[in-house]
Amino acid sequence: MASAHTTMRVTLDGLGEYEVPANDLRWNGFACPGFTLDQVREIAVDLHLSNLAIGSDDQETIIVEEDETVTIHNTWSNDTETVEPNPRDGLYYVGGFRWTWQIVE
């Protein structure tokens, strides 16, 4: 596992770049980054703006409730997933082992 002080930058389909603690977790060759709650909020906004730009509501959305509950809603399958902070590091692995997060070199 990478040092807690090392970071990596990740992106998802051009949403933006997010600096996160480096880790060696991979899913099908893609990164599985952990995010702070503030970063999850930022990703939620970026994803919403991307969905508006595409002109489709048939996308995944992230909602962060006032009580800090994080949910991902998939409109085409009508599934909702609650993302809990990892008990070891307190980070939220949003889309981990499912989304195609790329490490920015």
Tab-separated table of C-alpha atoms in Angstrom:
chain	number	residue	atom	x	y	z
A	1	MET	CA	0.000	0.000	0.000
A	2	ALA	CA	1.267	3.494	-0.830
A	3	SER	CA	2.328	5.908	1.896
A	4	ALA	CA	-0.431	7.973	3.493
A	5	HIS	CA	1.522	11.105	2.553
A	6	THR	CA	1.718	10.273	-1.149
A	7	THR	CA	-1.054	11.529	-3.384
A	8	MET	CA	-2.295	10.840	-6.880
A	9	ARG	CA	-4.564	12.783	-9.203
A	10	VAL	CA	-7.572	11.016	-10.694
A	11	THR	CA	-10.212	11.885	-13.257
A	12	LEU	CA	-13.405	10.310	-14.525
A	13	ASP	CA	-14.447	10.894	-18.135
A	14	GLY	CA	-13.207	14.481	-18.041
A	15	LEU	CA	-15.208	15.479	-14.945
A	16	GLY	CA	-12.200	17.145	-13.400
A	17	GLU	CA	-9.079	16.161	-11.542
A	18	TYR	CA	-9.091	15.318	-7.863
A	19	GLU	CA	-6.032	14.890	-5.657
A	20	VAL	CA	-6.449	11.911	-3.354
A	21	PRO	CA	-4.274	9.748	-1.117
A	22	ALA	CA	-2.375	7.285	-3.299
A	23	ASN	CA	-3.307	3.635	-3.053
A	24	ASP	CA	-2.708	0.449	-4.993
A	25	LEU	CA	-6.383	-0.535	-5.297
A	26	ARG	CA	-7.374	-1.351	-8.879
A	27	TRP	CA	-10.443	-2.705	-10.617
A	28	ASN	CA	-9.939	-3.934	-14.191
A	29	GLY	CA	-6.869	-1.696	-14.356
A	30	PHE	CA	-8.736	1.399	-13.158
A	31	ALA	CA	-8.001	3.299	-9.951
A	32	CYS	CA	-10.267	2.968	-6.900
A	33	PRO	CA	-9.657	6.309	-5.159
A	34	GLY	CA	-10.898	7.369	-1.755
A	35	PHE	CA	-12.287	10.891	-1.355
A	36	THR	CA	-12.966	13.253	1.519
A	37	LEU	CA	-16.573	14.294	2.048
A	38	ASP	CA	-15.781	17.743	0.609
A	39	GLN	CA	-14.395	16.094	-2.516
A	40	VAL	CA	-17.525	13.942	-2.803
A	41	ARG	CA	-19.572	17.148	-2.707
A	42	GLU	CA	-17.380	18.596	-5.470
A	43	ILE	CA	-17.747	15.442	-7.570
A	44	ALA	CA	-21.535	15.548	-7.065
A	45	VAL	CA	-21.644	19.096	-8.462
A	46	ASP	CA	-19.292	18.242	-11.335
A	47	LEU	CA	-21.357	15.163	-12.209
A	48	HIS	CA	-24.578	17.191	-12.108
A	49	LEU	CA	-23.096	19.843	-14.426
A	50	SER	CA	-21.846	17.119	-16.770
A	51	ASN	CA	-25.312	15.556	-16.870
A	52	LEU	CA	-26.800	18.971	-17.725
A	53	ALA	CA	-24.210	19.517	-20.470
A	54	ILE	CA	-25.000	16.123	-21.973
A	55	GLY	CA	-28.686	16.976	-21.836
A	56	SER	CA	-29.632	13.731	-20.199
A	57	ASP	CA	-31.056	12.784	-16.860
A	58	ASP	CA	-30.288	9.132	-17.666
A	59	GLN	CA	-27.030	9.241	-15.712
A	60	GLU	CA	-25.732	8.504	-12.245
A	61	THR	CA	-26.114	11.193	-9.614
A	62	ILE	CA	-24.520	11.671	-6.205
A	63	ILE	CA	-26.398	13.178	-3.301
A	64	VAL	CA	-24.786	14.234	-0.023
A	65	GLU	CA	-27.428	14.709	2.652
A	66	GLU	CA	-27.170	17.149	5.562
A	67	ASP	CA	-26.376	14.198	7.847
A	68	GLU	CA	-23.425	13.399	5.509
A	69	THR	CA	-25.084	10.316	4.035
A	70	VAL	CA	-23.742	9.788	0.515
A	71	THR	CA	-25.905	8.037	-2.062
A	72	ILE	CA	-25.347	7.264	-5.717
A	73	HIS	CA	-28.483	6.903	-7.806
A	74	ASN	CA	-28.427	5.155	-11.155
A	75	THR	CA	-31.431	6.365	-13.172
A	76	TRP	CA	-31.383	3.728	-15.917
A	77	SER	CA	-31.577	0.809	-13.464
A	78	ASN	CA	-33.256	2.767	-10.651
A	79	ASP	CA	-30.653	1.486	-8.174
A	80	THR	CA	-29.488	3.507	-5.193
A	81	GLU	CA	-26.260	2.753	-3.348
A	82	THR	CA	-25.232	4.240	-0.008
A	83	VAL	CA	-21.498	4.906	0.240
A	84	GLU	CA	-20.133	4.707	3.772
A	85	PRO	CA	-16.769	6.148	4.791
A	86	ASN	CA	-14.130	3.454	5.029
A	87	PRO	CA	-13.530	2.731	8.737
A	88	ARG	CA	-9.736	2.516	8.227
A	89	ASP	CA	-9.172	5.876	6.549
A	90	GLY	CA	-12.507	7.757	6.695
A	91	LEU	CA	-12.561	8.163	2.906
A	92	TYR	CA	-15.484	7.557	0.558
A	93	TYR	CA	-14.694	5.176	-2.295
A	94	VAL	CA	-17.227	6.665	-4.715
A	95	GLY	CA	-17.617	4.458	-7.765
A	96	GLY	CA	-14.767	2.258	-6.605
A	97	PHE	CA	-14.725	-1.131	-8.299
A	98	ARG	CA	-17.346	0.152	-10.765
A	99	TRP	CA	-16.372	3.493	-12.314
A	100	THR	CA	-13.421	3.980	-14.649
A	101	TRP	CA	-11.269	6.360	-12.601
A	102	GLN	CA	-8.023	7.144	-14.430
A	103	ILE	CA	-4.791	8.188	-12.749
A	104	VAL	CA	-3.518	11.442	-14.253
A	105	GLU	CA	0.184	11.126	-15.014
